[in-house]
mmCIF file of C-alpha atoms and ligand atoms in Angstrom:
data_model
loop_
_atom_site.group_PDB
_atom_site.id
_atom_site.type_symbol
_atom_site.label_atom_id
_atom_site.label_comp_id
_atom_site.label_asym_id
_atom_site.label_seq_id
_atom_site.Cartn_x
_atom_site.Cartn_y
_atom_site.Cartn_z
ATOM 1 C CA MET Q 1 -58.979 85.915 -61.619
ATOM 2 C CA ASP Q 2 -56.946 84.403 -64.226
ATOM 3 C CA ILE Q 3 -58.308 83.781 -67.568
ATOM 4 C CA GLU Q 4 -57.276 81.283 -70.814
ATOM 5 C CA VAL Q 5 -58.787 81.762 -73.754
ATOM 6 C CA PHE Q 6 -58.311 79.185 -76.774
ATOM 7 C CA ASP Q 7 -60.404 79.146 -80.122
ATOM 8 C CA ASP Q 8 -63.036 77.456 -80.245
ATOM 9 C CA HIS Q 9 -62.487 73.679 -81.715
ATOM 10 C CA GLU Q 10 -59.385 73.680 -79.207
ATOM 11 C CA TRP Q 11 -60.953 74.585 -76.064
ATOM 12 C CA ALA Q 12 -62.020 70.901 -75.531
ATOM 13 C CA ASP Q 13 -59.247 69.442 -75.981
ATOM 14 C CA GLN Q 14 -57.285 71.845 -74.289
ATOM 15 C CA VAL Q 15 -58.806 71.985 -70.740
ATOM 16 C CA ALA Q 16 -58.876 67.755 -71.243
ATOM 17 C CA LYS Q 17 -55.579 67.927 -71.965
ATOM 18 C CA ARG Q 18 -54.507 70.181 -68.777
ATOM 19 C CA TRP Q 19 -57.263 68.391 -66.744
ATOM 20 C CA ILE Q 20 -55.820 65.144 -66.984
ATOM 21 C CA SER Q 21 -52.112 66.283 -66.335
ATOM 22 C CA HIS Q 22 -53.261 68.146 -63.422
ATOM 23 C CA MET Q 23 -54.930 65.090 -61.654
ATOM 24 C CA SER Q 24 -52.057 62.972 -62.704
ATOM 25 C CA HIS Q 25 -50.196 64.995 -60.581
ATOM 26 C CA HIS Q 26 -52.677 65.057 -57.590
ATOM 27 C CA PRO Q 27 -53.876 62.144 -58.057
ATOM 28 C CA ASP Q 28 -55.905 61.299 -54.664
ATOM 29 C CA SER Q 29 -57.529 65.228 -54.710
ATOM 30 C CA ARG Q 30 -60.654 65.579 -53.447
ATOM 31 C CA ILE Q 31 -62.762 67.282 -56.207
ATOM 32 C CA CYS Q 32 -65.963 68.904 -56.873
ATOM 33 C CA LEU Q 33 -67.334 68.389 -60.828
ATOM 34 C CA PRO Q 34 -70.332 69.969 -62.512
ATOM 35 C CA THR Q 35 -72.360 68.799 -65.581
ATOM 36 C CA GLY Q 36 -73.938 70.523 -68.410
ATOM 37 C CA GLU Q 37 -73.576 71.535 -71.884
ATOM 38 C CA THR Q 38 -70.285 72.707 -71.070
ATOM 39 C CA PRO Q 39 -67.745 70.267 -69.086
ATOM 40 C CA ARG Q 40 -69.207 67.561 -71.523
ATOM 41 C CA PRO Q 41 -66.041 67.767 -74.055
ATOM 42 C CA VAL Q 42 -64.189 67.585 -71.566
ATOM 43 C CA TYR Q 43 -64.779 65.015 -70.099
ATOM 44 C CA THR Q 44 -66.216 62.647 -73.081
ATOM 45 C CA ARG Q 45 -62.031 63.429 -73.726
ATOM 46 C CA SER Q 46 -60.549 62.671 -70.486
ATOM 47 C CA ALA Q 47 -62.569 59.613 -69.815
ATOM 48 C CA SER Q 48 -60.312 56.935 -71.335
ATOM 49 C CA GLN Q 49 -56.873 58.788 -69.788
ATOM 50 C CA VAL Q 50 -57.408 60.822 -66.808
ATOM 51 C CA ASP Q 51 -56.699 58.591 -64.053
ATOM 52 C CA LEU Q 52 -59.145 59.452 -60.468
ATOM 53 C CA SER Q 53 -58.997 55.801 -59.086
ATOM 54 C CA GLU Q 54 -57.689 57.492 -55.967
ATOM 55 C CA ALA Q 55 -59.946 60.952 -56.326
ATOM 56 C CA THR Q 56 -62.721 61.156 -54.290
ATOM 57 C CA ILE Q 57 -65.401 63.118 -56.363
ATOM 58 C CA PHE Q 58 -67.938 65.217 -54.995
ATOM 59 C CA LEU Q 59 -71.215 66.134 -57.650
ATOM 60 C CA LEU Q 60 -71.781 69.502 -57.203
ATOM 61 C CA ASP Q 61 -75.332 69.899 -57.162
ATOM 62 C CA GLU Q 62 -78.615 67.787 -58.659
ATOM 63 C CA PHE Q 63 -82.147 68.892 -59.784
ATOM 64 C CA ASP Q 64 -85.461 67.502 -58.478
ATOM 65 C CA LEU Q 65 -85.857 65.247 -60.710
ATOM 66 C CA PRO Q 66 -86.898 60.800 -60.832
ATOM 67 C CA LEU Q 67 -83.844 58.665 -60.475
ATOM 68 C CA GLY Q 68 -82.527 57.861 -64.336
ATOM 69 C CA SER Q 69 -84.035 61.067 -65.469
ATOM 70 C CA ALA Q 70 -81.314 62.078 -68.358
ATOM 71 C CA ALA Q 71 -81.191 66.000 -67.509
ATOM 72 C CA ARG Q 72 -80.464 64.357 -63.622
ATOM 73 C CA CYS Q 73 -76.647 65.677 -62.747
ATOM 74 C CA ASP Q 74 -75.550 61.928 -62.120
ATOM 75 C CA SER Q 75 -76.942 60.562 -65.161
ATOM 76 C CA MET Q 76 -75.466 62.953 -66.829
ATOM 77 C CA LEU Q 77 -71.912 62.458 -65.297
ATOM 78 C CA LYS Q 78 -72.442 59.052 -65.931
ATOM 79 C CA ARG Q 79 -73.131 59.029 -69.309
ATOM 80 C CA ASP Q 80 -70.232 61.924 -70.029
ATOM 81 C CA LEU Q 81 -67.699 60.854 -67.633
ATOM 82 C CA LEU Q 82 -68.047 58.026 -65.550
ATOM 83 C CA GLY Q 83 -69.514 55.344 -67.435
ATOM 84 C CA SER Q 84 -65.986 55.324 -69.571
ATOM 85 C CA LEU Q 85 -62.980 55.765 -66.850
ATOM 86 C CA THR Q 86 -60.808 52.499 -67.594
ATOM 87 C CA LYS Q 87 -60.999 52.520 -63.380
ATOM 88 C CA PRO Q 88 -63.871 53.916 -61.275
ATOM 89 C CA PRO Q 89 -63.167 56.879 -58.601
ATOM 90 C CA GLY Q 90 -61.756 55.811 -55.355
ATOM 91 C CA ALA Q 91 -64.946 57.742 -53.592
ATOM 92 C CA PHE Q 92 -67.899 59.706 -55.219
ATOM 93 C CA HIS Q 93 -70.678 61.738 -53.106
ATOM 94 C CA GLN Q 94 -73.774 63.088 -54.134
ATOM 95 C CA LEU Q 95 -76.810 64.745 -52.750
ATOM 96 C CA ASP Q 96 -79.854 62.383 -52.406
ATOM 97 C CA VAL Q 97 -82.826 64.638 -53.594
ATOM 98 C CA THR Q 98 -84.988 62.451 -52.412
ATOM 99 C CA ALA Q 99 -83.972 62.297 -48.824
ATOM 100 C CA ALA Q 100 -87.373 62.437 -46.542
ATOM 101 C CA ASP Q 101 -85.078 65.180 -44.450
ATOM 102 C CA PRO Q 102 -83.623 67.449 -47.435
ATOM 103 C CA GLU Q 103 -81.954 70.183 -44.477
ATOM 104 C CA THR Q 104 -80.220 66.190 -42.710
ATOM 105 C CA GLU Q 105 -79.321 65.806 -46.144
ATOM 106 C CA CYS Q 106 -77.361 68.363 -46.747
ATOM 107 C CA ALA Q 107 -75.811 68.820 -43.770
ATOM 108 C CA ARG Q 108 -74.517 65.704 -44.157
ATOM 109 C CA PHE Q 109 -73.239 66.188 -48.044
ATOM 110 C CA ASP Q 110 -71.678 69.993 -46.642
ATOM 111 C CA ALA Q 111 -69.770 68.241 -43.873
ATOM 112 C CA LEU Q 112 -68.399 65.437 -45.935
ATOM 113 C CA VAL Q 113 -66.972 68.183 -48.326
ATOM 114 C CA SER Q 114 -65.954 70.407 -45.087
ATOM 115 C CA ASP Q 115 -64.201 67.367 -43.618
ATOM 116 C CA GLY Q 116 -60.960 67.780 -46.223
ATOM 117 C CA GLY Q 117 -61.902 70.130 -48.007
ATOM 118 C CA LEU Q 118 -61.562 70.517 -51.907
ATOM 119 C CA ARG Q 119 -58.653 70.685 -53.905
ATOM 120 C CA MET Q 120 -60.799 71.273 -56.981
ATOM 121 C CA THR Q 121 -63.814 72.650 -58.043
ATOM 122 C CA LEU Q 122 -64.579 72.654 -62.107
ATOM 123 C CA LEU Q 123 -67.835 75.033 -62.610
ATOM 124 C CA GLY Q 124 -69.970 75.928 -65.740
ATOM 125 C CA LEU Q 125 -71.735 79.127 -65.717
ATOM 126 C CA GLY Q 126 -75.273 79.828 -65.802
ATOM 127 C CA GLY Q 127 -77.093 81.357 -68.156
ATOM 128 C CA ASN Q 128 -78.376 83.856 -65.365
ATOM 129 C CA GLY Q 129 -74.592 83.765 -63.557
ATOM 130 C CA HIS Q 130 -75.618 80.867 -60.961
ATOM 131 C CA LEU Q 131 -72.479 78.150 -60.130
ATOM 132 C CA GLY Q 132 -73.999 75.380 -59.266
ATOM 133 C CA LEU Q 133 -77.625 76.213 -58.407
ATOM 134 C CA ASN Q 134 -76.415 78.877 -56.526
ATOM 135 C CA GLU Q 135 -79.009 81.058 -57.966
ATOM 136 C CA PRO Q 136 -79.153 84.805 -58.174
ATOM 137 C CA GLY Q 137 -79.862 86.183 -54.982
ATOM 138 C CA THR Q 138 -77.576 83.770 -53.756
ATOM 139 C CA ARG Q 139 -74.759 84.882 -50.458
ATOM 140 C CA ALA Q 140 -71.531 84.733 -51.031
ATOM 141 C CA ASP Q 141 -71.319 82.267 -47.283
ATOM 142 C CA SER Q 142 -74.711 80.694 -48.533
ATOM 143 C CA PRO Q 143 -74.480 76.899 -46.943
ATOM 144 C CA THR Q 144 -75.572 72.919 -48.948
ATOM 145 C CA ARG Q 145 -78.785 73.497 -49.436
ATOM 146 C CA PRO Q 146 -81.302 72.591 -51.319
ATOM 147 C CA VAL Q 147 -83.134 75.450 -53.486
ATOM 148 C CA ARG Q 148 -85.763 76.916 -56.160
ATOM 149 C CA LEU Q 149 -85.058 77.362 -59.638
ATOM 150 C CA THR Q 150 -85.385 80.378 -61.213
ATOM 151 C CA PRO Q 151 -87.491 79.878 -64.446
ATOM 152 C CA THR Q 152 -84.692 80.165 -66.881
ATOM 153 C CA THR Q 153 -82.492 77.594 -65.164
ATOM 154 C CA THR Q 154 -85.997 75.488 -65.141
ATOM 155 C CA GLN Q 155 -85.797 76.164 -69.062
ATOM 156 C CA ALA Q 156 -82.077 75.698 -69.410
ATOM 157 C CA ALA Q 157 -82.637 72.326 -67.956
ATOM 158 C CA ALA Q 158 -84.704 71.011 -70.874
ATOM 159 C CA ARG Q 159 -81.458 71.122 -73.628
ATOM 160 C CA TYR Q 160 -80.139 67.914 -71.061
ATOM 161 C CA ASP Q 161 -84.035 66.340 -71.350
ATOM 162 C CA ALA Q 162 -86.923 68.652 -73.601
ATOM 163 C CA ASP Q 163 -89.315 66.574 -71.166
ATOM 164 C CA ALA Q 164 -86.977 67.872 -67.423
ATOM 165 C CA ARG Q 165 -88.945 70.112 -65.528
ATOM 166 C CA PRO Q 166 -86.912 70.991 -62.662
ATOM 167 C CA VAL Q 167 -88.139 73.443 -59.828
ATOM 168 C CA GLY Q 168 -85.974 72.700 -57.474
ATOM 169 C CA GLY Q 169 -82.538 70.829 -56.349
ATOM 170 C CA MET Q 170 -79.962 70.545 -53.873
ATOM 171 C CA THR Q 171 -76.654 72.763 -54.191
ATOM 172 C CA LEU Q 172 -73.334 72.962 -52.971
ATOM 173 C CA GLY Q 173 -73.311 75.605 -51.171
ATOM 174 C CA MET Q 174 -71.097 78.715 -52.862
ATOM 175 C CA GLN Q 175 -69.107 79.009 -48.922
ATOM 176 C CA ARG Q 176 -67.931 75.084 -49.714
ATOM 177 C CA ILE Q 177 -67.072 76.408 -53.754
ATOM 178 C CA LEU Q 178 -65.195 79.276 -52.685
ATOM 179 C CA GLY Q 179 -63.047 77.326 -50.200
ATOM 180 C CA SER Q 180 -61.987 75.478 -53.057
ATOM 181 C CA ASP Q 181 -57.783 75.376 -53.135
ATOM 182 C CA GLU Q 182 -58.184 76.148 -57.077
ATOM 183 C CA ILE Q 183 -61.524 76.509 -59.221
ATOM 184 C CA TRP Q 184 -61.579 76.150 -62.778
ATOM 185 C CA LEU Q 185 -64.792 77.940 -64.439
ATOM 186 C CA LEU Q 186 -65.432 76.277 -67.997
ATOM 187 C CA VAL Q 187 -67.231 78.910 -70.146
ATOM 188 C CA THR Q 188 -68.371 78.436 -74.183
ATOM 189 C CA GLY Q 189 -70.281 79.295 -76.573
ATOM 190 C CA SER Q 190 -71.386 83.072 -77.681
ATOM 191 C CA HIS Q 191 -74.794 82.723 -75.762
ATOM 192 C CA LYS Q 192 -72.475 82.810 -72.793
ATOM 193 C CA ALA Q 193 -70.464 85.905 -73.794
ATOM 194 C CA ALA Q 194 -72.087 88.532 -71.973
ATOM 195 C CA ILE Q 195 -72.930 86.523 -68.959
ATOM 196 C CA LEU Q 196 -68.776 86.528 -68.690
ATOM 197 C CA GLY Q 197 -68.156 89.574 -69.367
ATOM 198 C CA GLU Q 198 -70.785 90.542 -66.329
ATOM 199 C CA THR Q 199 -68.705 88.070 -63.837
ATOM 200 C CA MET Q 200 -65.687 89.566 -64.983
ATOM 201 C CA LYS Q 201 -65.836 93.313 -65.388
ATOM 202 C CA GLY Q 202 -69.274 94.631 -63.424
ATOM 203 C CA PRO Q 203 -70.437 94.575 -59.936
ATOM 204 C CA ILE Q 204 -69.546 92.036 -57.441
ATOM 205 C CA THR Q 205 -72.808 91.418 -56.578
ATOM 206 C CA PRO Q 206 -75.208 88.476 -55.225
ATOM 207 C CA ASN Q 207 -77.429 88.836 -58.201
ATOM 208 C CA LEU Q 208 -74.515 87.489 -60.268
ATOM 209 C CA PRO Q 209 -73.010 84.594 -57.519
ATOM 210 C CA ALA Q 210 -70.333 83.849 -60.659
ATOM 211 C CA SER Q 211 -68.788 87.336 -60.021
ATOM 212 C CA TYR Q 212 -67.643 86.496 -56.317
ATOM 213 C CA LEU Q 213 -65.215 83.584 -58.041
ATOM 214 C CA ARG Q 214 -63.572 87.910 -58.268
ATOM 215 C CA ASN Q 215 -62.808 87.288 -54.548
ATOM 216 C CA HIS Q 216 -60.936 83.549 -54.640
ATOM 217 C CA ARG Q 217 -57.116 83.136 -54.942
ATOM 218 C CA ASN Q 218 -56.667 80.696 -57.254
ATOM 219 C CA THR Q 219 -59.308 80.933 -60.129
ATOM 220 C CA THR Q 220 -59.010 80.574 -63.677
ATOM 221 C CA VAL Q 221 -61.627 81.049 -65.959
ATOM 222 C CA PHE Q 222 -61.173 78.949 -69.035
ATOM 223 C CA ALA Q 223 -63.054 80.853 -72.208
ATOM 224 C CA ASP Q 224 -63.193 79.561 -75.688
ATOM 225 C CA SER Q 225 -62.856 82.264 -78.391
ATOM 226 C CA SER Q 226 -66.662 82.780 -78.812
ATOM 227 C CA ALA Q 227 -67.396 83.563 -75.612
ATOM 228 C CA ALA Q 228 -64.172 85.394 -74.892
ATOM 229 C CA ALA Q 229 -65.489 87.832 -77.729
ATOM 230 C CA GLY Q 230 -66.951 90.595 -75.444
ATOM 231 C CA LEU Q 231 -63.566 90.791 -73.122
HETATM 232 P P1 PGA T 1 -74.038 74.321 -69.342
HETATM 233 O O1 PGA T 1 -74.990 74.408 -67.941
HETATM 234 O O2 PGA T 1 -73.100 74.260 -69.172
HETATM 235 O O3 PGA T 1 -75.195 72.768 -69.672
HETATM 236 O O4 PGA T 1 -74.792 75.629 -70.432
HETATM 237 C C1 PGA T 1 -74.291 75.708 -67.055
HETATM 238 C C2 PGA T 1 -74.674 76.036 -66.290
HETATM 239 O O5 PGA T 1 -76.076 76.031 -65.516
HETATM 240 O O6 PGA T 1 -74.029 75.712 -64.609
#
């Protein structure tokens, strides 16, 4: 696992620049995108320049919140990126948390991802070490599935919308994430320094799903100085 560290005030510009460049070299990529506070400044800086018109986008996860809730992942991606693109993405796929049969819906999404795989996956790092909604306790071969959230993840969602209290959701499983050709783990802020240290130096364990990335052949951590302070 490689790491690149940028000064806090340069981090978003640097990651945006690299992502825009990556997409210009691989325009028809199948990519998986996260949402949240970490990728937001990368998306807002990229939106007017990144060309996703030939790309296929998979949204990493979704909370069990009503359609239109500001804390839903699809609302955040639309607000931060999709709504400001000059051209719409070539294709966009997401998990439907309202599906009558959640298992079938997750199997549908999993098959869509697996049929062609992922060229690139961007990820944020949960405060508890989760990736997507693959919470502590998740196996490395976990499928795409409905999940229950840990209390810390429910609380963390209130950062996106003070009223949001998701208790579950759906997530791309670790198996498909780890099957991605390339992974960029985005980590910012001093509040992520301890969990980033554990991710990079602690045991590789289901208790810290992000630690599985150390077994992946092509993962780069993009951290700001605050998050990397303890490394
Ligand atoms: P954040 O979320 O970027 O909003 O901190 C990260 C995550 O929970 O994956």
